[in-house]
mmCIF file of C-alpha atoms in Angstrom:
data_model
loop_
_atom_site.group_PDB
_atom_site.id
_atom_site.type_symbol
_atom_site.label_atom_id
_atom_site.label_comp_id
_atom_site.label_asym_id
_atom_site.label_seq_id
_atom_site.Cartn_x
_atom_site.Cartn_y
_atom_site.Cartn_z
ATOM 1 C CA UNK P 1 -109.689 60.298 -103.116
ATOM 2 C CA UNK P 2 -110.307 63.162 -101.049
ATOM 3 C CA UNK P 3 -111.298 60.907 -98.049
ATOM 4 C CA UNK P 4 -108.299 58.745 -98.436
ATOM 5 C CA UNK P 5 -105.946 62.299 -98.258
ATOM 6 C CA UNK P 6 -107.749 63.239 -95.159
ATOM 7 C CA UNK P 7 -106.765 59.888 -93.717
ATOM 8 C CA UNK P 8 -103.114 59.922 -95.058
ATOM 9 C CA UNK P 9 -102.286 63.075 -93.568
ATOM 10 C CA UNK P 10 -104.095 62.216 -90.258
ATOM 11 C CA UNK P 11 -101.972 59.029 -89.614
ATOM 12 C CA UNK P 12 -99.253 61.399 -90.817
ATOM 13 C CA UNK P 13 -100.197 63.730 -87.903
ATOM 14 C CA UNK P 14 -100.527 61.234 -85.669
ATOM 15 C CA UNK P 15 -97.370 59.282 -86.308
ATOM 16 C CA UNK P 16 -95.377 62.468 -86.114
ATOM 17 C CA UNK P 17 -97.057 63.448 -82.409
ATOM 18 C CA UNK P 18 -96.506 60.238 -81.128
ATOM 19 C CA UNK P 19 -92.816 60.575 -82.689
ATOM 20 C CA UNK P 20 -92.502 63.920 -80.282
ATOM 21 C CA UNK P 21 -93.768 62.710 -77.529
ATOM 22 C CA UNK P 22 -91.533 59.536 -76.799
ATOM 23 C CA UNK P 23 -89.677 60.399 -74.156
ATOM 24 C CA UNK P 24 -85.720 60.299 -74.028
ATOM 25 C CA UNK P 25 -84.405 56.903 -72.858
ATOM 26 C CA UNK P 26 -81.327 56.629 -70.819
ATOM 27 C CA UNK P 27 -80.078 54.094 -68.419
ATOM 28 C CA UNK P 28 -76.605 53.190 -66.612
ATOM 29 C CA UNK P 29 -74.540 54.792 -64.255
ATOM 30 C CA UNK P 30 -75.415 55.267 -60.150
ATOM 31 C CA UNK P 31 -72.941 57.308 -59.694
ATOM 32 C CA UNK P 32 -74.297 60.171 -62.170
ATOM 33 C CA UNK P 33 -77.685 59.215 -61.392
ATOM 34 C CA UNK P 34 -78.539 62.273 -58.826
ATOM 35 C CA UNK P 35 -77.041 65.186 -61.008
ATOM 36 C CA UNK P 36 -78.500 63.117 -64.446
ATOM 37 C CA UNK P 37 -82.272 63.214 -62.315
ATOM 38 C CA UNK P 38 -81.894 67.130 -61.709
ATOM 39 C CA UNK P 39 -80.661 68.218 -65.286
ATOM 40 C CA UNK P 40 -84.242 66.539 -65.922
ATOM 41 C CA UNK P 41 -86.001 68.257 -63.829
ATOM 42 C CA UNK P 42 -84.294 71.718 -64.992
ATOM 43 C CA UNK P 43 -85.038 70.677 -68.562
ATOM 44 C CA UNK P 44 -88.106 70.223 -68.330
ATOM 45 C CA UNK P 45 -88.480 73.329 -66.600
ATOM 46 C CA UNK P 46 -86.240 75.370 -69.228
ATOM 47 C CA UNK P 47 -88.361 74.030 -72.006
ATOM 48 C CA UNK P 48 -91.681 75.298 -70.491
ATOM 49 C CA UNK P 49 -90.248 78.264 -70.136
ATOM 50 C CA UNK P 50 -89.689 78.832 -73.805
ATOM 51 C CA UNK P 51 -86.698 77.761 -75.040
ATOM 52 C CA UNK P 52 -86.016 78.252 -79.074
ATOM 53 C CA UNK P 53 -86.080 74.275 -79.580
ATOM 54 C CA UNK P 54 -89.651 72.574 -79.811
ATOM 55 C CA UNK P 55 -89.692 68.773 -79.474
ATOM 56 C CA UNK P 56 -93.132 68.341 -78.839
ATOM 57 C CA UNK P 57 -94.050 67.132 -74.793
ATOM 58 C CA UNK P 58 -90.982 65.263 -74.756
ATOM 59 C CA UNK P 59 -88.819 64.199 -71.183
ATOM 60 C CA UNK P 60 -85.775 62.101 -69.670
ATOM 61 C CA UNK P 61 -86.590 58.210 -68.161
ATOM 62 C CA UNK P 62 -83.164 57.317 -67.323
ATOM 63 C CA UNK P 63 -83.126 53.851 -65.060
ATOM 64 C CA UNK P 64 -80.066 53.624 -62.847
ATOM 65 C CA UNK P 65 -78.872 50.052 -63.185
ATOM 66 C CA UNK P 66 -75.019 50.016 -63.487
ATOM 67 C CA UNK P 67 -73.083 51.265 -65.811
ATOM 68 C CA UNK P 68 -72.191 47.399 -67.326
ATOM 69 C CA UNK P 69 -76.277 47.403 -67.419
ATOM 70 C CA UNK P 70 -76.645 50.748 -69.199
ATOM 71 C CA UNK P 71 -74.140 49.152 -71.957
ATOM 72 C CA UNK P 72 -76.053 46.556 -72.664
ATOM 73 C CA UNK P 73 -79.337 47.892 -72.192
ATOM 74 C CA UNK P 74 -78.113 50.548 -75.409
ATOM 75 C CA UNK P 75 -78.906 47.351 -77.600
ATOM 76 C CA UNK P 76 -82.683 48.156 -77.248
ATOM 77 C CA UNK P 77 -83.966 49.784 -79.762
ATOM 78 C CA UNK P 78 -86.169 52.140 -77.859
ATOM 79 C CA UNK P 79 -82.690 53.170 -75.670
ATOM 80 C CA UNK P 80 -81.228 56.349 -76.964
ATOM 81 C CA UNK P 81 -78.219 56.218 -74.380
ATOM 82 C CA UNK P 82 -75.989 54.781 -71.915
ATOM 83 C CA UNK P 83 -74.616 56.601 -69.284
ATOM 84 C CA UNK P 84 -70.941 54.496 -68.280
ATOM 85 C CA UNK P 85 -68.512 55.159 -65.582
ATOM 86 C CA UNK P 86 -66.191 52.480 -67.101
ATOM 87 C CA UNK P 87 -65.063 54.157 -70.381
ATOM 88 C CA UNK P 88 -64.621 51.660 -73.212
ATOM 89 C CA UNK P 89 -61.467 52.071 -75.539
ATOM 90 C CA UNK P 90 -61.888 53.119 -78.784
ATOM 91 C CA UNK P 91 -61.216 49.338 -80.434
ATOM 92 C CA UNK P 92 -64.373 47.856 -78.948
ATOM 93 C CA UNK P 93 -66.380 51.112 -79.402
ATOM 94 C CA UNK P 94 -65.437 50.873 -83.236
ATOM 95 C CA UNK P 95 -66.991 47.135 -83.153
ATOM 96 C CA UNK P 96 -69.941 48.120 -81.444
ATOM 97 C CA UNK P 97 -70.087 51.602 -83.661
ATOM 98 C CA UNK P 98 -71.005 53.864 -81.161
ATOM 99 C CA UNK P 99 -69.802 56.959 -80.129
ATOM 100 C CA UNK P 100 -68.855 58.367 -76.789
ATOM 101 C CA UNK P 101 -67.925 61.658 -74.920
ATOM 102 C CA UNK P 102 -67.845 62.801 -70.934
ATOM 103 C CA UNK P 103 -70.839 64.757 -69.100
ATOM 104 C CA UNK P 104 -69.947 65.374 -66.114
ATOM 105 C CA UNK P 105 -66.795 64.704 -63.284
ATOM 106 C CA UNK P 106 -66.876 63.047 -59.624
ATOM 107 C CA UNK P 107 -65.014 60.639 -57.317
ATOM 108 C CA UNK P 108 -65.583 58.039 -55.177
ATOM 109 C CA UNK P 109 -65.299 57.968 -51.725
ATOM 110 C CA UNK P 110 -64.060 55.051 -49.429
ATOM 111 C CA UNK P 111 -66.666 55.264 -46.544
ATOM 112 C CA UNK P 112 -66.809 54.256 -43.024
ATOM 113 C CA UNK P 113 -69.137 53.090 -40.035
ATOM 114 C CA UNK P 114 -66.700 53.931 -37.291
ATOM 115 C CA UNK P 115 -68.336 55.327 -34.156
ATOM 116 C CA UNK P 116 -66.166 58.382 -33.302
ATOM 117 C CA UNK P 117 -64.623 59.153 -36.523
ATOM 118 C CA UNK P 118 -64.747 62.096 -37.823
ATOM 119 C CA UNK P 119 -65.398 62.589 -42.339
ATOM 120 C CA UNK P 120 -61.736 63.292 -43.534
ATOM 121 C CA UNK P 121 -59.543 61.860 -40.130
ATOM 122 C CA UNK P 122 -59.246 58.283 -41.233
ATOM 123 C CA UNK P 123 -56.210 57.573 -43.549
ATOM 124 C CA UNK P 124 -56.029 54.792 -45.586
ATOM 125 C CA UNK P 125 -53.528 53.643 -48.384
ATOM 126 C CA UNK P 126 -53.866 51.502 -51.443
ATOM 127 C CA UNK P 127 -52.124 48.813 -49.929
ATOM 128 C CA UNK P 128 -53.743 48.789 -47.180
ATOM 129 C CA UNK P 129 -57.168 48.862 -48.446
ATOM 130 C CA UNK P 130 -56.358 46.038 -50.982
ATOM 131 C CA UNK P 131 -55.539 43.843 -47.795
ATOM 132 C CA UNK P 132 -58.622 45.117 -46.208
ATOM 133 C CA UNK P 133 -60.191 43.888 -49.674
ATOM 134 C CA UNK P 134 -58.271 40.372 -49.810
ATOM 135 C CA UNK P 135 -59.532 39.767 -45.843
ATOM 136 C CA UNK P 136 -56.283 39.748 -44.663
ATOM 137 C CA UNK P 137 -56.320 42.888 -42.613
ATOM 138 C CA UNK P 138 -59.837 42.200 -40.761
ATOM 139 C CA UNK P 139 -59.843 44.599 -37.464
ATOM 140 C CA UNK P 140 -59.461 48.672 -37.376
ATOM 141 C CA UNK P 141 -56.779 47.998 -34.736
ATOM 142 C CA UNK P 142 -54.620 46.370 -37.303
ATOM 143 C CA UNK P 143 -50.805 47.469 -37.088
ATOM 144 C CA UNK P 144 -51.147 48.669 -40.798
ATOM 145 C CA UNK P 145 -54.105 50.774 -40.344
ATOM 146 C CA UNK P 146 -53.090 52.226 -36.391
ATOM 147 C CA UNK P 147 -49.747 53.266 -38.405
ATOM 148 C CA UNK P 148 -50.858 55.837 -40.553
ATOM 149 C CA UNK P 149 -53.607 56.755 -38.083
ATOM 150 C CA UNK P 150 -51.751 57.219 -34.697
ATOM 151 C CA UNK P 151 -53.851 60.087 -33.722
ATOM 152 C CA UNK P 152 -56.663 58.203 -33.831
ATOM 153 C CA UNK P 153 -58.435 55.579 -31.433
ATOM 154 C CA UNK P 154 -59.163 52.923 -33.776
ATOM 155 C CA UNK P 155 -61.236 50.045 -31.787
ATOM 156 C CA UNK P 156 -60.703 46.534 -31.582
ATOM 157 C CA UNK P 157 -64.148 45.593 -34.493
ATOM 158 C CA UNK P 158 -63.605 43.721 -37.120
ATOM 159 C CA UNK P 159 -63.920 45.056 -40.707
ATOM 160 C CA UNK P 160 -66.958 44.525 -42.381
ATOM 161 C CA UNK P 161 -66.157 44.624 -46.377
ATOM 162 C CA UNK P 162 -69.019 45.477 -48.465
ATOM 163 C CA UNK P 163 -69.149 45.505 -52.251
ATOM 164 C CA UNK P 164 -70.955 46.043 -55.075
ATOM 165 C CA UNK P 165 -72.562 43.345 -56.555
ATOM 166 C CA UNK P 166 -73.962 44.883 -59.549
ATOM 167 C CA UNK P 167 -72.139 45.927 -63.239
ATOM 168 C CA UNK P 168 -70.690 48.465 -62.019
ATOM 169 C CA UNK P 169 -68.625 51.523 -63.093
ATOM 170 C CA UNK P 170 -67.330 52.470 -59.322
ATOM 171 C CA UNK P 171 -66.261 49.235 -59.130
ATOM 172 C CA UNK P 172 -64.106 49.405 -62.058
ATOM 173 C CA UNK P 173 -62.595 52.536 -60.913
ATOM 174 C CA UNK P 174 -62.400 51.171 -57.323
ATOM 175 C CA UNK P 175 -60.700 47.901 -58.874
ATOM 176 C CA UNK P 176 -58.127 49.462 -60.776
ATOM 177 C CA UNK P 177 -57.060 51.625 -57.907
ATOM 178 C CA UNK P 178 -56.564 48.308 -55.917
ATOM 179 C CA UNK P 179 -54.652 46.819 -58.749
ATOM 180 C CA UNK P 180 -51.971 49.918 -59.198
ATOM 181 C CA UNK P 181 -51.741 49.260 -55.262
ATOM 182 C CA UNK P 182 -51.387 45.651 -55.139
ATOM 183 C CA UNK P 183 -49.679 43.384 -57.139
ATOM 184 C CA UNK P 184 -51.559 40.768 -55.045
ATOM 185 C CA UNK P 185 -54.928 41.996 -55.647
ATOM 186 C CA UNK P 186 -53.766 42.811 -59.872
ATOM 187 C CA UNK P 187 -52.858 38.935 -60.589
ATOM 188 C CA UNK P 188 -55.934 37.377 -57.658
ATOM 189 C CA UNK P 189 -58.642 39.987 -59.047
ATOM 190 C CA UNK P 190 -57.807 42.322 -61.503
ATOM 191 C CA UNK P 191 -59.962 45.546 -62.611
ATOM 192 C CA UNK P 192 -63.460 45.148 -64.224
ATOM 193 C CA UNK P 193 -66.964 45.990 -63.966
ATOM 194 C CA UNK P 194 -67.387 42.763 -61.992
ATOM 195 C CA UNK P 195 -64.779 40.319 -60.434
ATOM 196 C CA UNK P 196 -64.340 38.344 -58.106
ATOM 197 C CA UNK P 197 -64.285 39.314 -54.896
ATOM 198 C CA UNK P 198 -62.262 37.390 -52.125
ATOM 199 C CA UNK P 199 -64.230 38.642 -49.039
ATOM 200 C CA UNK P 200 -67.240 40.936 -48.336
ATOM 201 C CA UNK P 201 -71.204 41.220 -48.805
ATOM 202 C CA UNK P 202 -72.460 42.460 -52.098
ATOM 203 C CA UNK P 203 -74.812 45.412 -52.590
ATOM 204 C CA UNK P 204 -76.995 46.018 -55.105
ATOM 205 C CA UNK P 205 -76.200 49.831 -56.591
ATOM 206 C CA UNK P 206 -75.263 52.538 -54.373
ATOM 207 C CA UNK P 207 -78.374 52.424 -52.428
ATOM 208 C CA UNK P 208 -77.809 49.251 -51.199
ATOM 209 C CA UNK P 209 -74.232 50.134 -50.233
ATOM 210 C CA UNK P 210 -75.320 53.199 -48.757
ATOM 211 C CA UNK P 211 -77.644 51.325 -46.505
ATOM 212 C CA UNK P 212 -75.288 48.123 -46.370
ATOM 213 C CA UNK P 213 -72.364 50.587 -44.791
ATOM 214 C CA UNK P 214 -74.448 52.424 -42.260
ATOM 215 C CA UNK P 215 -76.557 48.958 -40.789
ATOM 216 C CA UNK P 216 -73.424 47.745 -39.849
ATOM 217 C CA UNK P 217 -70.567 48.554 -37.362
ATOM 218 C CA UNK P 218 -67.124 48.300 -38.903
ATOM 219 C CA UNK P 219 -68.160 48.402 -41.829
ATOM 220 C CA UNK P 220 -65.950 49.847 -45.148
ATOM 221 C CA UNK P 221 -67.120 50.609 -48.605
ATOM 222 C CA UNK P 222 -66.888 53.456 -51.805
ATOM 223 C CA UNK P 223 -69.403 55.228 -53.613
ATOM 224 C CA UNK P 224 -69.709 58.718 -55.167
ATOM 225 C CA UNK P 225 -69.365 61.378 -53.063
ATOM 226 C CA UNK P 226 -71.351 63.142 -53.825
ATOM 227 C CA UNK P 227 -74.073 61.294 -52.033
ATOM 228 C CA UNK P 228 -71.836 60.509 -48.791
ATOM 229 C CA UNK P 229 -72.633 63.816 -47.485
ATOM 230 C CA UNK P 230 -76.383 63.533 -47.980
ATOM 231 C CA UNK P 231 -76.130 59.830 -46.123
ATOM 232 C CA UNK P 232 -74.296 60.633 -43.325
ATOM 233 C CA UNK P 233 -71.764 58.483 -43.537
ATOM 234 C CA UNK P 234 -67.820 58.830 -42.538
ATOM 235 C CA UNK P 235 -65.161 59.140 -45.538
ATOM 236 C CA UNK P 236 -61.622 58.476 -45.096
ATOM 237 C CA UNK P 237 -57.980 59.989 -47.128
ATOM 238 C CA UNK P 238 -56.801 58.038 -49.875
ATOM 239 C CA UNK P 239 -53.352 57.616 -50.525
ATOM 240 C CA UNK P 240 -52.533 58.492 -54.283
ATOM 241 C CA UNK P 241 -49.086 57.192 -56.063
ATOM 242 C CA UNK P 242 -47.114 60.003 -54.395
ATOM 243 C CA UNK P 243 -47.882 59.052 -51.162
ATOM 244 C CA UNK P 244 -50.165 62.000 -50.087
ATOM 245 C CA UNK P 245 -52.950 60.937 -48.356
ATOM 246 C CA UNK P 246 -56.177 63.044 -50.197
ATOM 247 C CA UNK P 247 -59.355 64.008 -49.074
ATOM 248 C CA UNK P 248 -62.382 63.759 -51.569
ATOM 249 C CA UNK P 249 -64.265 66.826 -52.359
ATOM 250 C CA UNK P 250 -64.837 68.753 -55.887
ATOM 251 C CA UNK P 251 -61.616 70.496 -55.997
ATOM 252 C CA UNK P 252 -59.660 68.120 -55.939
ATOM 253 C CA UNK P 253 -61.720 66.184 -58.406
ATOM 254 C CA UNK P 254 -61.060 69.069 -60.648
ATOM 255 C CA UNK P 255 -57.268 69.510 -60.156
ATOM 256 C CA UNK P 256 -57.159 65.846 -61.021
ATOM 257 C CA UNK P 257 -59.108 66.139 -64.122
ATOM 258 C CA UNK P 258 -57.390 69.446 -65.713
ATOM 259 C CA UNK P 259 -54.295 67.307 -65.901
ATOM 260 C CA UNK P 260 -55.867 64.258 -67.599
ATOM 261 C CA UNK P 261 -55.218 63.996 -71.684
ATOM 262 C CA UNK P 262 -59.175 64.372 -73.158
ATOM 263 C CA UNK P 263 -59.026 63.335 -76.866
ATOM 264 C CA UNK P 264 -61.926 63.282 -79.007
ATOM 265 C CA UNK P 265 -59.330 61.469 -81.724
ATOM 266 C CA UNK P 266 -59.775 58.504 -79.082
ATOM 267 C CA UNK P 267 -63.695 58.959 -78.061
ATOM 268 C CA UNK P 268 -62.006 60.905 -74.744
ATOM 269 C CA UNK P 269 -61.456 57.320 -73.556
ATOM 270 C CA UNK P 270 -59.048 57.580 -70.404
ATOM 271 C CA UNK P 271 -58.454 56.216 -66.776
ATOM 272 C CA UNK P 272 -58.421 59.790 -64.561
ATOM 273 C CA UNK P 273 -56.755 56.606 -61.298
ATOM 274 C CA UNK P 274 -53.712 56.795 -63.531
ATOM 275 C CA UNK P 275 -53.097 60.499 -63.129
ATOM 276 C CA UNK P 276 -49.739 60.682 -61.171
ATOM 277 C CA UNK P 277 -49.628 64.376 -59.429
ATOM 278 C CA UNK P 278 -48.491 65.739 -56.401
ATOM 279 C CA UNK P 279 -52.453 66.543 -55.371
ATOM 280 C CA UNK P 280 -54.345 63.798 -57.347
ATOM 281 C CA UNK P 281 -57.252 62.269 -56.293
ATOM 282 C CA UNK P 282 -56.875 58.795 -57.186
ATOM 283 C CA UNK P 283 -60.217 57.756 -57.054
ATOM 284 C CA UNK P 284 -61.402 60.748 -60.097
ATOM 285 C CA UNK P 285 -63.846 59.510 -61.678
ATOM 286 C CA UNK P 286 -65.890 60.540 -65.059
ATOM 287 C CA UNK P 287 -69.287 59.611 -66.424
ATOM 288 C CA UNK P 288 -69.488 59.084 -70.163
ATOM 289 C CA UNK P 289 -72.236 58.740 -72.397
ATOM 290 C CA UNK P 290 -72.694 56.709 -75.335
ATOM 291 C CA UNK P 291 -74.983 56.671 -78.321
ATOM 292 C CA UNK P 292 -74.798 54.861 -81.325
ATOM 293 C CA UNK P 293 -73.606 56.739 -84.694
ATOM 294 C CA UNK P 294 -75.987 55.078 -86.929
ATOM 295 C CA UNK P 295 -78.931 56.193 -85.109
ATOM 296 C CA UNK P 296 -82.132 54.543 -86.136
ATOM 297 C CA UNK P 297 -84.190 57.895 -86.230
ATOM 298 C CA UNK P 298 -82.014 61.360 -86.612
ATOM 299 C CA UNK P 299 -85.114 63.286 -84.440
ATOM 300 C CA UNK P 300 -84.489 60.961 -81.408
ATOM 301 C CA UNK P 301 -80.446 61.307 -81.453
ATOM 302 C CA UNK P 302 -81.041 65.155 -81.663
ATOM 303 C CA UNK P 303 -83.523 65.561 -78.865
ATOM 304 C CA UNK P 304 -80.962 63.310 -76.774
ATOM 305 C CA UNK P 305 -78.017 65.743 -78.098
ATOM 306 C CA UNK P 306 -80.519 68.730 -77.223
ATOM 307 C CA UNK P 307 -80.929 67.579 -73.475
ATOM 308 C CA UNK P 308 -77.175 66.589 -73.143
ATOM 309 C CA UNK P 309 -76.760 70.280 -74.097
ATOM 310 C CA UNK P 310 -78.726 71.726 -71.620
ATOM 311 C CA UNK P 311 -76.755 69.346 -69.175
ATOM 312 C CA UNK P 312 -73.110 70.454 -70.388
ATOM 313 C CA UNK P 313 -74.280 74.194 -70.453
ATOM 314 C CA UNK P 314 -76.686 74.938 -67.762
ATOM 315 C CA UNK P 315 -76.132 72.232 -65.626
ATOM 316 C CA UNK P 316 -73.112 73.564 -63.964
ATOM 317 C CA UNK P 317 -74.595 74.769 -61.165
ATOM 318 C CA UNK P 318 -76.571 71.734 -60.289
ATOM 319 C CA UNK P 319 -74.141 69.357 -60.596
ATOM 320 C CA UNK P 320 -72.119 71.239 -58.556
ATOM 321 C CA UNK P 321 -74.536 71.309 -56.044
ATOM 322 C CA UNK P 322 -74.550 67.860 -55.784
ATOM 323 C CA UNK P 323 -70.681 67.406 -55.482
ATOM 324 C CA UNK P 324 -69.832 66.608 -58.875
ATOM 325 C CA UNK P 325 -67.343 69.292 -61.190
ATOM 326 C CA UNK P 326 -68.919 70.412 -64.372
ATOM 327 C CA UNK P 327 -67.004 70.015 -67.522
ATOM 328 C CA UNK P 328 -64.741 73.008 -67.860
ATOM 329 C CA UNK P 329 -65.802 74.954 -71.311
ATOM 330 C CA UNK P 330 -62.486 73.990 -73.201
ATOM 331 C CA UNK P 331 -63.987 70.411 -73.067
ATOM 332 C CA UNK P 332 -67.635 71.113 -73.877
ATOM 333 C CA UNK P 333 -66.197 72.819 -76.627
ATOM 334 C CA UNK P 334 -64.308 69.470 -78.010
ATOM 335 C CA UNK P 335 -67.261 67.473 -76.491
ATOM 336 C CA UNK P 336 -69.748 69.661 -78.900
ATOM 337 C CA UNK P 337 -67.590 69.435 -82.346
ATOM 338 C CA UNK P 338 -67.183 66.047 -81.635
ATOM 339 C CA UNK P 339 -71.388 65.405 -81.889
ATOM 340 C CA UNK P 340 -70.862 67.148 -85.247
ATOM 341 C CA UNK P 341 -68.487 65.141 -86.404
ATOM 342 C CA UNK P 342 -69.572 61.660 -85.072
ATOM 343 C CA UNK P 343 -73.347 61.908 -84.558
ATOM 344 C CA UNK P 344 -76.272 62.219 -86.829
ATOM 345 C CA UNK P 345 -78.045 65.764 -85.855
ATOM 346 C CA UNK P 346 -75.338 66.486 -83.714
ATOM 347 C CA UNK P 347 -74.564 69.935 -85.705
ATOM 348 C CA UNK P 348 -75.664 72.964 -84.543
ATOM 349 C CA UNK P 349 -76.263 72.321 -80.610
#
């Protein structure tokens, strides 16, 4: 009897430190990928410095494969979130019962390979860009684009459209922004994840548009900002539904965001392109995360809630760093009672 106790508790033991030590699994979003890899790294490094919560050696794998990836890959049983730039509305997060809430704030940038140009000198409207898109303006001496750009000394080179040919959030945000432009490119494409595209190259995540963009002369394409900067590559002004042509760059991001509706009643579901203002960025973008509310094991969905924490309130600085806004307090706030009152182990944090 005794022996048998001994070997109870030791599986016991056992079961519980292997419990602690699986690591967090995430996977999704490109665009959130850089500021997602350094709240990692800084919470890791707050937890070995003693922080009042003790998951055992626990850490973050989060894979960066698209945000329409990260959705799917949340079937898994061993995934404990998705990280989405492509919001879903609260109907189809009902069916699928999960739960979901913002982490962080960014844009996209359109980008350039345009020998000459400086970041922030190019100007280039919706309209325009959804011909650009539909191949039916092809060279950066086209009368549409010289006409908002007659300071400029746009060659004769043909555009180069690149694309993403992944699941992707950015191009759902990109997509939508073409649609509001277009009513060509709205009833020919639409807004999604992935379409159709009528003209370009496809590149696999924002890696492979990053180095799809800068291998070739003329070429156009949109990613995060954030890492535009860090690639050397050329961004342009967008035109937003005012007119005003709008630079990229986290202030704006923010100025967009403060005047966007965030309602936990609705999982915070929005689309931050459909801010009309004066100053808005159209191409605001938010990452989301989602987790299921019948979580298989209440330790893992608290340990995921613990590290989102960390993220929403001492992450600030890092994201910023990166280019991206942080979630103003007001929000964490809502974001934080609405763990409590959707999430298993989500009081308290």
């Amino acid at each position: 009897m005794a022996l048998a106790l001994f070997f109870a508790v030791a599986f016991t033991l056992a079961s519980v430190e292997r419990s602690q030590a699986e690591r967090i699994q995430g996977s999704g979003s490109t665009f959130a990928f850089p500021v997602i890899s350094a709240w990692t790294k800084s919470f890791l490094e707050f937890r070995a410095a003693g922080s009042d919560f003790v998951f055992g050696d626990i850490g973050v794998d989060y894979e960066p494969i698209g945000s329409l990836g990260g959705v799917m890959r949340l079937a898994q049983p061993e995934v404990d979130f998705a990280a989405s730039d492509a919001p879903l509305p609260p109907e189809e997060l009902a069916k699928l019962d999960l739960a979901q809430f913002p982490i962080v704030i960014g844009g996209l940038a359109v980008v350039v390979n345009l020998e000459g140009v400086e970041p922030g000198r190019l100007k280039l409207g919706g309209d325009v860009l959804a011909q650009i898109y539909l191949g039916k303006v092809t060279s950066w001496n086209d009368p549409a684009v010289v006409a908002v750009n007659p300071d400029l000394s746009l060659p004769d080179l043909p555009i180069a459209v690149v694309h993403r040919g992944d699941g992707s959030g950015s191009t759902l945000t990109w997509t939508r922004y073409l649609s509001a432009a277009s009513a060509e490119w709205r009833e020919r494409v639409g807004a999604d994840t992935l379409v159709e595209w009528p003209k370009g190259t496809a590149a696999e995540g924002t890696a492979g548009m990053i180095a799809a963009v800068k291998q070739t002369a003329g070429a156009i394409g949109y990613m995060e900002f954030g890492q535009v900067g860090r690639a050397g590559l050329v961004y342009a002004q967008v035109g937003n539904r005012s007119g005003n042509f709008i630079a990229p760059g986290a202030e704006n991001f923010a100025a967009t965001a403060a005047k966007a509706a965030w309602d936990p009643e609705r999982d915070f579901y929005l689309e931050l392109t459909e801010v009309d203002a004066a100053d808005a960025y159209p191409l605001t973008a938010a990452t989301f995360v989602m987790m299921h509310k019948s979580e298989r094991s209440v330790a893992r969905t608290r340990r995921t809630l613990f590290f989102l924490s960390h993220a929403l309130e001492r992450g600030g600085e890092e994201a910023a760093g990166l280019g991206y806004v942080p979630l103003p307090e007001p929000l964490v706030r809502k974001v934080k009672d609405y763990w409590h009152s959707t999430l298993p182990g989500g009081a308290g944090l």
